[in-house]
Amino acid sequence: MKKAHLFVLFSALLTNIIQAQDEAPVSVVKNQFKINLLLPGFVYEHGFNAKNTLYSEFSLGIGFSSNSSSNSSNFAVFPTINEQFRHYYNLEKRAAKGKRTARNSGNYLAVNAIYNFESISTNDDYREAVPSYTVGALWGLQRTYKGRFNLEFNIGPGVNFDKYETEFVPVGNFTLGWVIGK
């Protein structure tokens, strides 16, 4: 008889715990730090409310350009600061399907601003790689898996400004890394 009462009590508690988890609001994390490996860098993402974050990244960027008329090319490595205001739009839908939403695992739309510092390696025979900034609109996705392995991809149109020209450019980024901290 006591076993039956304990079973009923345990079942009721377990049901309440499961329902409480299901009813918990799906939200971005308040503070998230990441290390990127492909283009080495550090990221801090600050959650403002349930769906919006400010993403700040400092990393190394790479670029390649060529000039067919002079038959020359230029490969550049430069420090980069990337700021994005992100709106995660599908967290509830992912949670309803039983997919992960932990550590901002979802799809987002973002307004993006990138500043590329002067190149730390360049070809002196080609036009200098000068500082530039790019603004754009992005669609992206971020997934953080159980081992805190993080994958991120975003793409969209942008406008690049430097001392030589202003031009429309594609903006895209793919990163692999780890979420660090809690």
Backbone as a chain_set.jsonl record, in Angstrom:
{"seq": "MKKAHLFVLFSALLTNIIQAQDEAPVSVVKNQFKINLLLPGFVYEHGFNAKNTLYSEFSLGIGFSSNSSSNSSNFAVFPTINEQFRHYYNLEKRAAKGKRTARNSGNYLAVNAIYNFESISTNDDYREAVPSYTVGALWGLQRTYKGRFNLEFNIGPGVNFDKYETEFVPVGNFTLGWVIGK", "coords": {"N": [[0.818, -1.193, 0.0], [1.928, 1.283, 0.821], [3.844, 1.566, -1.155], [2.292, 2.028, -3.401], [1.165, 4.538, -2.77], [3.506, 6.08, -2.654], [4.33, 5.849, -5.302], [2.216, 7.165, -6.67], [2.48, 9.74, -5.567], [5.121, 10.389, -6.392], [4.732, 10.286, -9.192], [2.917, 12.402, -9.548], [4.493, 14.606, -8.743], [6.555, 14.458, -10.673], [5.071, 14.893, -13.024], [4.23, 17.552, -12.578], [6.733, 18.862, -12.606], [7.582, 18.377, -15.238], [5.523, 19.681, -16.686], [5.966, 22.292, -15.797], [8.437, 22.801, -16.968], [7.712, 22.694, -19.646], [6.039, 24.899, -19.807], [7.71, 26.979, -19.309], [9.013, 30.105, -20.29], [10.388, 30.548, -23.52], [13.498, 31.816, -24.231], [16.219, 34.02, -25.103], [19.62, 33.787, -23.884], [20.928, 35.741, -21.165], [23.674, 36.551, -20.973], [26.302, 35.579, -23.002], [29.293, 34.014, -23.869], [31.669, 33.296, -26.415], [34.135, 31.402, -28.21], [35.63, 31.639, -31.297], [36.838, 29.511, -33.868], [37.55, 29.149, -36.664], [38.054, 31.691, -37.951], [39.976, 33.153, -35.893], [38.677, 34.401, -32.857], [36.767, 36.335, -30.419], [33.568, 36.363, -28.872], [30.828, 38.149, -27.541], [27.551, 37.946, -26.484], [24.752, 39.707, -25.672], [21.681, 39.461, -24.09], [18.771, 41.347, -24.451], [15.99, 41.168, -24.131], [13.397, 38.672, -24.358], [13.762, 37.889, -27.043], [15.706, 39.431, -28.361], [19.077, 40.403, -29.021], [22.37, 41.829, -28.495], [25.111, 41.372, -30.391], [28.53, 41.069, -30.198], [31.645, 40.988, -31.68], [35.119, 40.315, -31.851], [37.604, 39.641, -34.09], [39.861, 37.978, -36.415], [39.913, 38.82, -39.79], [39.788, 37.731, -43.214], [40.762, 38.44, -46.576], [40.556, 38.5, -50.15], [41.583, 39.731, -53.239], [41.669, 40.462, -56.741], [43.274, 41.721, -59.708], [42.661, 41.806, -62.95], [43.695, 43.3, -65.07], [46.28, 44.098, -64.361], [47.284, 41.727, -63.714], [47.623, 40.869, -61.02], [47.321, 40.017, -57.554], [45.88, 40.177, -54.237], [46.159, 39.254, -50.909], [44.78, 39.556, -47.782], [45.02, 39.991, -44.245], [43.242, 40.987, -41.469], [42.332, 42.722, -38.454], [39.025, 42.673, -37.079], [35.965, 44.188, -36.101], [32.757, 43.27, -35.267], [29.442, 44.084, -35.053], [26.136, 43.308, -34.167], [22.642, 43.709, -34.12], [20.363, 41.502, -33.095], [17.371, 39.692, -33.84], [15.741, 37.017, -32.704], [13.588, 34.893, -34.2], [12.253, 32.404, -34.213], [12.16, 30.831, -31.885], [10.071, 29.824, -30.17], [8.698, 28.155, -31.955], [10.688, 26.253, -32.554], [11.026, 25.135, -29.992], [8.474, 24.042, -29.594], [8.542, 21.974, -31.41], [10.274, 20.319, -30.186], [12.933, 20.831, -30.538], [16.27, 22.016, -29.883], [16.737, 25.026, -28.044], [18.451, 26.13, -26.376], [21.07, 28.294, -25.29], [20.757, 30.296, -27.261], [20.009, 28.947, -29.64], [18.744, 29.193, -32.599], [16.973, 30.787, -35.354], [17.626, 33.971, -36.885], [17.12, 37.493, -37.591], [19.1, 40.255, -38.5], [20.616, 43.477, -37.982], [23.591, 44.712, -39.172], [26.914, 45.815, -38.498], [30.174, 46.273, -39.491], [33.577, 46.773, -38.833], [36.575, 46.918, -40.453], [39.886, 46.848, -39.73], [43.088, 48.296, -40.724], [45.031, 46.282, -42.931], [47.143, 43.655, -41.738], [48.815, 42.196, -43.219], [49.831, 42.375, -46.521], [50.006, 42.769, -50.123], [52.446, 44.643, -51.533], [52.601, 45.415, -54.186], [50.077, 45.741, -55.072], [46.927, 47.486, -54.801], [46.661, 49.162, -51.711], [45.403, 47.565, -48.756], [42.948, 48.98, -47.16], [41.44, 50.456, -44.176], [37.967, 49.763, -43.606], [34.367, 50.011, -43.508], [31.336, 48.209, -43.127], [27.878, 48.024, -43.601], [24.868, 46.211, -43.136], [22.082, 43.958, -43.76], [21.03, 40.966, -42.29], [20.239, 37.469, -42.531], [20.259, 34.722, -40.406], [21.479, 31.742, -38.71], [21.958, 30.066, -35.627], [23.409, 27.475, -33.797], [23.81, 25.704, -30.856], [25.222, 22.99, -29.447], [24.972, 20.077, -27.232], [27.576, 19.634, -26.078], [28.443, 22.202, -25.93], [29.462, 22.981, -28.309], [29.495, 25.211, -30.999], [27.856, 26.391, -33.863], [27.552, 28.63, -36.513], [25.934, 30.586, -39.003], [25.519, 33.199, -41.318], [24.03, 35.459, -43.719], [23.648, 38.069, -46.161], [22.681, 41.206, -47.806], [24.865, 44.066, -48.223], [26.527, 47.256, -47.735], [29.645, 48.544, -48.481], [32.131, 50.743, -47.296], [35.016, 52.576, -48.031], [38.139, 54.44, -48.315], [38.469, 54.602, -51.048], [36.179, 53.778, -52.496], [32.58, 53.255, -52.585], [30.491, 50.538, -52.304], [28.056, 48.008, -53.193], [27.92, 44.934, -51.501], [28.105, 41.375, -50.921], [27.396, 40.047, -47.714], [28.616, 37.773, -45.436], [29.049, 35.075, -43.108], [30.604, 32.351, -41.494], [30.979, 30.376, -38.724], [32.714, 28.296, -36.417], [32.863, 27.105, -33.143], [33.127, 27.386, -29.523], [30.901, 27.713, -26.786], [31.587, 29.416, -23.865], [31.826, 29.488, -20.274], [29.011, 29.713, -17.988]], "CA": [[0.0, 0.0, 0.0], [2.807, 2.441, 0.87], [4.492, 1.681, -2.462], [1.324, 2.628, -4.319], [1.088, 5.967, -2.436], [4.759, 6.7, -3.082], [4.314, 5.897, -6.766], [1.286, 8.222, -7.059], [3.103, 11.004, -5.18], [6.25, 10.604, -7.299], [4.171, 10.563, -10.526], [2.351, 13.75, -9.528], [5.615, 15.55, -8.725], [7.217, 14.402, -11.97], [4.181, 15.537, -13.988], [4.316, 18.996, -12.344], [8.041, 19.325, -13.058], [7.582, 18.356, -16.709], [4.655, 20.756, -17.15], [6.626, 23.567, -15.516], [9.464, 22.991, -17.985], [7.036, 22.972, -20.915], [5.433, 26.214, -19.765], [8.742, 27.987, -19.115], [9.152, 30.908, -21.5], [11.58, 30.339, -24.337], [14.152, 33.113, -24.249], [17.666, 34.04, -25.31], [20.353, 33.918, -22.625], [21.281, 37.127, -20.825], [25.088, 36.775, -21.297], [26.912, 34.394, -23.61], [30.64, 34.207, -24.408], [32.073, 32.237, -27.34], [35.432, 31.464, -28.877], [35.554, 31.161, -32.674], [38.065, 28.838, -34.268], [37.924, 29.299, -38.077], [38.709, 33.002, -37.971], [40.088, 33.264, -34.442], [38.062, 35.573, -32.279], [35.96, 36.247, -29.211], [32.216, 36.892, -29.048], [29.944, 38.342, -26.395], [26.178, 38.201, -26.915], [23.967, 40.182, -24.53], [20.238, 39.422, -24.301], [18.01, 42.491, -23.93], [14.701, 40.64, -23.713], [13.21, 37.262, -24.716], [14.099, 37.569, -28.433], [16.662, 40.362, -28.963], [20.418, 40.427, -28.44], [23.447, 42.583, -29.131], [26.212, 40.448, -30.658], [29.775, 41.818, -30.386], [32.725, 40.045, -32.002], [36.436, 40.786, -32.268], [38.25, 38.481, -34.718], [40.688, 38.239, -37.586], [39.238, 38.607, -41.062], [40.661, 37.507, -44.369], [40.215, 38.93, -47.833], [41.32, 38.243, -51.356], [41.134, 40.487, -54.402], [42.577, 40.34, -57.879], [43.14, 42.723, -60.757], [43.002, 41.11, -64.189], [44.457, 44.156, -65.986], [47.696, 44.097, -63.981], [47.6, 40.33, -63.4], [48.121, 40.786, -59.652], [46.298, 39.714, -56.552], [46.201, 40.619, -52.897], [45.583, 38.496, -49.814], [44.922, 40.421, -46.611], [44.566, 39.558, -42.924], [42.975, 42.23, -40.762], [41.441, 42.663, -37.294], [37.656, 43.062, -37.4], [34.934, 44.305, -35.064], [31.455, 43.001, -35.861], [28.324, 44.346, -34.134], [24.841, 42.96, -34.751], [21.438, 43.672, -33.299], [19.673, 40.305, -33.584], [16.021, 39.334, -33.406], [15.497, 35.577, -32.877], [12.167, 34.856, -34.516], [11.604, 31.086, -34.246], [12.471, 30.052, -30.682], [8.887, 29.087, -29.728], [8.425, 27.098, -32.944], [11.682, 25.198, -32.335], [10.716, 24.467, -28.724], [7.259, 23.247, -29.788], [8.917, 20.773, -32.163], [11.216, 19.551, -29.381], [14.31, 21.141, -30.944], [17.055, 22.8, -28.923], [16.766, 26.491, -28.086], [19.436, 26.538, -25.365], [22.196, 29.131, -25.707], [20.389, 31.046, -28.463], [19.923, 28.083, -30.825], [17.569, 29.585, -33.369], [17.189, 31.612, -36.548], [17.515, 35.386, -36.537], [17.326, 38.593, -38.529], [20.018, 41.17, -37.812], [21.234, 44.655, -38.584], [25.001, 44.398, -38.984], [27.927, 46.838, -38.774], [31.503, 45.66, -39.398], [34.71, 47.65, -39.092], [37.808, 46.201, -40.775], [41.068, 47.677, -39.527], [44.103, 48.185, -41.769], [45.58, 44.934, -43.062], [48.441, 43.394, -41.123], [49.639, 41.566, -44.256], [49.306, 42.786, -47.816], [50.907, 42.763, -51.261], [52.796, 46.038, -51.815], [52.429, 45.69, -55.61], [48.648, 45.876, -55.337], [46.32, 48.559, -54.028], [46.721, 48.892, -50.282], [44.184, 47.136, -48.076], [42.683, 50.086, -46.236], [40.302, 50.234, -43.28], [36.653, 49.953, -44.217], [33.251, 49.572, -42.693], [30.24, 47.63, -43.898], [26.585, 47.896, -42.934], [24.037, 45.294, -43.892], [20.966, 43.237, -43.151], [21.394, 39.55, -42.336], [19.464, 36.334, -42.039], [21.239, 33.774, -39.907], [21.105, 30.699, -37.766], [22.968, 29.709, -34.642], [23.097, 26.233, -33.096], [24.747, 25.312, -29.819], [24.923, 21.596, -29.127], [25.139, 19.71, -25.827], [28.955, 19.826, -25.631], [28.681, 23.632, -26.105], [29.983, 23.238, -29.655], [28.647, 26.224, -31.604], [27.925, 26.567, -35.312], [26.778, 29.802, -36.882], [25.99, 30.989, -40.399], [24.623, 34.294, -41.688], [24.254, 36.0, -45.057], [22.738, 39.146, -46.527], [23.254, 42.299, -48.598], [25.486, 45.14, -47.46], [27.218, 48.352, -48.427], [30.987, 48.713, -47.933], [32.691, 52.086, -47.474], [36.425, 52.803, -47.715], [38.563, 55.734, -48.865], [38.481, 54.562, -52.507], [34.877, 53.595, -53.13], [31.426, 52.738, -51.871], [29.937, 49.522, -53.198], [27.213, 46.952, -52.654], [28.689, 43.705, -51.332], [27.455, 40.346, -50.114], [27.952, 39.895, -46.373], [28.377, 36.421, -44.958], [29.97, 34.606, -42.084], [30.421, 30.988, -41.011], [31.893, 30.164, -37.618], [32.685, 27.113, -35.567], [33.513, 27.458, -31.894], [32.579, 26.871, -28.271], [30.359, 28.613, -25.784], [32.342, 29.261, -22.619], [31.123, 29.99, -19.107], [27.811, 28.98, -17.554]], "C": [[0.869, 1.267, 0.0], [3.502, 2.652, -0.472], [3.558, 2.348, -3.469], [1.209, 4.127, -4.066], [2.355, 6.701, -2.869], [4.811, 6.839, -4.598], [3.413, 7.029, -7.256], [1.894, 9.598, -6.753], [4.259, 11.353, -6.122], [5.758, 10.965, -8.702], [3.61, 11.978, -10.603], [3.455, 14.805, -9.538], [6.317, 15.61, -10.076], [6.386, 15.098, -13.041], [4.243, 17.056, -13.832], [5.645, 19.566, -12.822], [8.081, 19.401, -14.574], [6.72, 19.472, -17.259], [5.298, 22.119, -16.917], [7.714, 23.841, -16.538], [8.832, 23.327, -19.319], [6.483, 24.385, -20.957], [6.459, 27.329, -19.573], [8.905, 28.789, -20.403], [10.468, 30.606, -22.217], [12.211, 31.702, -24.541], [15.629, 32.954, -24.583], [18.351, 34.17, -23.95], [20.774, 35.373, -22.414], [22.723, 37.468, -21.226], [25.663, 35.481, -21.858], [28.263, 34.778, -24.219], [30.984, 33.018, -25.291], [33.499, 32.488, -27.81], [35.229, 30.889, -30.265], [36.891, 30.58, -33.091], [38.486, 29.1, -35.709], [38.662, 30.611, -38.331], [38.815, 33.376, -36.502], [39.497, 34.561, -33.903], [37.257, 35.26, -31.045], [34.625, 36.93, -29.461], [31.549, 37.059, -27.694], [28.566, 38.671, -26.943], [25.343, 38.523, -25.676], [22.488, 40.181, -24.885], [19.548, 40.603, -23.659], [16.653, 42.057, -23.388], [14.58, 39.22, -24.258], [13.723, 36.921, -26.119], [15.205, 38.425, -29.052], [17.989, 40.366, -28.219], [21.296, 41.436, -29.175], [24.644, 41.645, -29.191], [27.446, 41.293, -30.948], [30.907, 40.826, -30.584], [33.999, 40.8, -32.365], [37.169, 39.572, -32.816], [39.219, 38.944, -35.8], [39.878, 37.918, -38.831], [40.259, 38.337, -42.145], [39.964, 38.019, -45.611], [41.14, 38.613, -48.982], [40.733, 39.094, -52.464], [42.157, 40.319, -55.514], [42.265, 41.417, -58.894], [43.596, 42.072, -62.046], [43.838, 41.975, -65.134], [45.947, 44.176, -65.639], [48.172, 42.693, -63.601], [48.227, 40.193, -62.01], [46.964, 40.474, -58.709], [46.791, 40.127, -55.174], [45.449, 39.756, -51.891], [45.828, 39.316, -48.549], [44.383, 39.735, -45.361], [44.4, 40.824, -42.097], [42.091, 41.986, -39.535], [40.072, 43.234, -37.665], [36.819, 43.181, -36.127], [33.59, 44.182, -35.762], [30.386, 43.2, -34.792], [27.02, 44.022, -34.858], [23.747, 43.13, -33.706], [20.59, 42.56, -33.88], [18.27, 40.173, -32.992], [15.815, 37.853, -33.733], [13.997, 35.372, -33.035], [11.507, 33.486, -34.41], [11.862, 30.236, -33.006], [11.27, 29.23, -30.209], [8.582, 27.922, -30.661], [9.406, 25.939, -32.775], [11.378, 24.421, -31.053], [9.486, 23.572, -28.865], [7.539, 21.952, -30.548], [9.912, 19.905, -31.405], [12.669, 19.778, -29.769], [14.964, 22.034, -29.9], [16.904, 24.301, -29.152], [17.797, 27.03, -27.101], [20.579, 27.317, -26.011], [21.97, 29.77, -27.086], [20.419, 30.197, -29.735], [18.624, 28.396, -31.555], [17.972, 30.373, -34.599], [16.961, 33.071, -36.166], [17.603, 36.272, -37.768], [18.178, 39.606, -37.787], [20.35, 42.382, -38.668], [22.699, 44.558, -38.185], [25.876, 45.606, -39.309], [29.293, 46.21, -38.503], [32.549, 46.733, -39.668], [35.946, 46.779, -39.295], [38.976, 47.174, -40.628], [42.031, 47.51, -40.701], [44.719, 46.792, -41.75], [46.934, 44.813, -42.371], [49.347, 42.591, -42.053], [49.015, 41.914, -45.601], [50.392, 42.708, -48.88], [51.193, 44.217, -51.639], [52.641, 46.411, -53.288], [50.974, 45.942, -55.983], [48.121, 47.041, -54.512], [46.317, 48.199, -52.541], [45.359, 48.441, -49.74], [43.924, 48.135, -46.955], [41.533, 49.731, -45.288], [38.984, 50.504, -44.009], [35.577, 49.591, -43.214], [32.111, 49.161, -43.614], [28.997, 47.629, -43.029], [25.714, 46.991, -43.783], [22.889, 44.739, -43.075], [21.249, 41.751, -43.34], [20.234, 38.641, -41.959], [20.491, 35.329, -41.563], [20.638, 32.712, -39.028], [22.281, 30.408, -36.864], [22.499, 28.438, -33.947], [24.206, 25.953, -32.089], [24.326, 23.934, -29.342], [25.301, 21.284, -27.691], [26.558, 19.902, -25.307], [29.405, 21.27, -25.731], [29.396, 23.96, -27.408], [28.997, 24.163, -30.352], [28.926, 26.331, -33.092], [27.05, 27.767, -35.644], [27.006, 30.146, -38.348], [25.063, 32.177, -40.58], [25.016, 34.839, -43.049], [23.239, 37.114, -45.323], [23.426, 40.201, -47.361], [23.85, 43.373, -47.699], [26.065, 46.204, -48.35], [28.543, 48.552, -47.714], [31.509, 50.099, -48.284], [34.173, 52.05, -47.128], [36.856, 54.082, -48.405], [38.569, 55.756, -50.391], [37.092, 54.506, -53.125], [33.819, 53.157, -52.118], [30.763, 51.753, -52.813], [29.027, 48.564, -52.452], [28.023, 45.666, -52.615], [27.818, 42.646, -50.649], [28.161, 40.26, -48.759], [27.618, 38.484, -45.919], [29.423, 36.006, -43.954], [29.598, 33.18, -41.702], [31.438, 30.773, -39.906], [31.646, 28.819, -36.946], [33.407, 27.496, -34.29], [32.861, 26.816, -30.709], [32.027, 27.989, -27.436], [31.123, 28.349, -24.502], [31.55, 29.888, -21.472], [29.904, 29.151, -18.8], [26.854, 28.733, -18.673]], "O": [[0.583, 2.214, -0.732], [3.726, 3.791, -0.882], [4.001, 3.146, -4.296], [1.16, 4.913, -5.013], [2.284, 7.813, -3.392], [5.29, 7.85, -5.114], [3.795, 7.775, -8.158], [1.831, 10.508, -7.58], [4.358, 12.486, -6.593], [6.316, 11.862, -9.334], [3.801, 12.673, -11.601], [3.36, 15.793, -10.266], [6.637, 16.694, -10.565], [6.933, 15.817, -13.878], [4.303, 17.777, -14.828], [5.672, 20.657, -13.393], [8.564, 20.385, -15.135], [7.125, 20.151, -18.203], [5.182, 23.008, -17.76], [7.904, 24.989, -16.942], [9.358, 24.161, -20.057], [6.457, 25.01, -22.017], [6.11, 28.506, -19.664], [8.933, 28.213, -21.491], [11.513, 30.435, -21.591], [11.543, 32.641, -24.973], [16.215, 31.892, -24.374], [17.735, 34.611, -22.979], [20.95, 36.129, -23.37], [22.974, 38.549, -21.759], [25.525, 34.417, -21.255], [28.364, 35.738, -24.983], [30.645, 31.878, -24.973], [33.994, 33.615, -27.808], [34.715, 29.779, -30.409], [37.947, 31.09, -32.716], [39.679, 29.261, -35.965], [39.769, 30.617, -38.868], [37.847, 33.865, -35.919], [39.767, 35.652, -34.406], [37.08, 34.102, -30.665], [34.549, 37.938, -30.163], [31.69, 36.213, -26.811], [28.422, 39.571, -27.771], [25.242, 37.715, -24.753], [22.077, 40.815, -25.856], [19.71, 40.847, -22.463], [16.218, 42.511, -22.33], [15.6, 38.618, -24.592], [14.085, 35.771, -26.367], [15.607, 38.157, -30.184], [18.041, 40.337, -26.989], [21.012, 41.839, -30.303], [25.131, 41.18, -28.161], [27.42, 42.141, -31.84], [31.11, 39.931, -29.763], [33.963, 41.794, -33.092], [37.346, 38.582, -32.106], [39.37, 40.138, -36.06], [39.237, 36.87, -38.914], [41.437, 38.668, -42.013], [38.736, 38.033, -45.692], [42.352, 38.477, -48.81], [39.513, 39.171, -52.61], [43.338, 40.07, -55.27], [41.159, 41.954, -58.944], [44.786, 41.811, -62.223], [44.616, 41.439, -65.923], [46.786, 44.264, -66.535], [49.325, 42.504, -63.215], [49.227, 39.497, -61.835], [45.793, 40.651, -59.044], [47.976, 40.393, -54.978], [44.241, 39.556, -52.014], [46.958, 39.721, -48.278], [43.405, 38.988, -45.423], [45.313, 41.646, -42.03], [41.201, 41.136, -39.573], [39.976, 44.164, -38.466], [36.951, 42.38, -35.202], [33.312, 44.895, -36.726], [30.424, 42.554, -33.745], [26.823, 44.409, -36.01], [23.911, 42.74, -32.55], [20.142, 42.65, -35.023], [18.023, 40.49, -31.828], [15.724, 37.48, -34.902], [13.226, 35.645, -32.114], [10.283, 33.408, -34.51], [11.785, 29.01, -33.089], [11.429, 28.055, -29.878], [8.246, 26.828, -30.206], [9.01, 24.776, -32.843], [11.464, 23.194, -31.032], [9.455, 22.469, -28.32], [6.851, 20.95, -30.351], [10.348, 18.872, -31.913], [13.544, 19.006, -29.376], [14.286, 22.718, -29.133], [16.938, 24.783, -30.284], [17.994, 28.241, -27.0], [20.994, 27.027, -27.133], [22.853, 29.782, -27.944], [20.815, 30.685, -30.793], [17.551, 27.925, -31.179], [19.155, 30.597, -34.854], [16.202, 33.372, -35.244], [18.085, 35.868, -38.826], [18.007, 39.802, -36.584], [20.363, 42.321, -39.897], [23.021, 44.349, -37.015], [25.618, 46.331, -40.27], [29.537, 45.681, -37.418], [32.424, 47.508, -40.616], [36.317, 46.0, -38.417], [39.042, 48.193, -41.315], [41.807, 46.67, -41.573], [44.905, 46.198, -40.688], [47.757, 45.728, -42.409], [50.505, 42.332, -41.727], [47.808, 41.763, -45.791], [51.574, 42.592, -48.555], [50.278, 44.945, -52.024], [52.556, 47.594, -53.615], [50.686, 46.324, -57.117], [48.81, 47.526, -53.615], [46.008, 47.068, -52.168], [44.31, 48.882, -50.209], [44.604, 48.126, -45.93], [40.751, 48.822, -45.563], [38.904, 51.351, -44.899], [35.843, 48.947, -42.199], [31.946, 49.687, -44.715], [29.057, 47.273, -41.852], [25.809, 47.002, -45.01], [22.745, 45.008, -41.882], [21.66, 41.325, -44.419], [19.366, 39.008, -41.167], [21.493, 35.101, -42.241], [19.467, 32.763, -38.652], [23.44, 30.491, -37.271], [21.337, 28.33, -33.553], [25.389, 25.965, -32.43], [23.198, 23.742, -28.887], [25.883, 22.123, -27.003], [26.717, 20.312, -24.157], [30.598, 21.557, -25.632], [29.878, 25.078, -27.596], [27.79, 23.927, -30.305], [30.078, 26.357, -33.526], [25.944, 27.904, -35.121], [28.115, 30.019, -38.868], [23.947, 32.178, -40.061], [26.16, 34.71, -43.485], [22.129, 37.107, -44.79], [24.629, 40.11, -47.604], [23.408, 43.571, -46.568], [26.089, 46.068, -49.573], [28.579, 48.712, -46.494], [31.355, 50.572, -49.41], [34.555, 51.557, -46.066], [36.029, 54.753, -49.024], [38.665, 56.833, -50.979], [36.851, 55.118, -54.165], [34.11, 52.756, -50.991], [30.498, 52.07, -53.973], [29.188, 48.33, -51.254], [28.727, 45.339, -53.571], [26.906, 42.979, -49.892], [29.383, 40.386, -48.68], [26.469, 38.052, -46.009], [30.541, 36.52, -43.949], [28.418, 32.844, -41.599], [32.635, 30.964, -40.121], [30.531, 28.298, -36.918], [34.453, 28.143, -34.34], [32.132, 25.832, -30.84], [32.597, 29.079, -27.375], [31.291, 27.199, -24.096], [30.689, 30.737, -21.706], [29.77, 28.025, -19.281], [25.802, 28.13, -18.464]]}, "num_chains": 1, "name": "protein.A"}
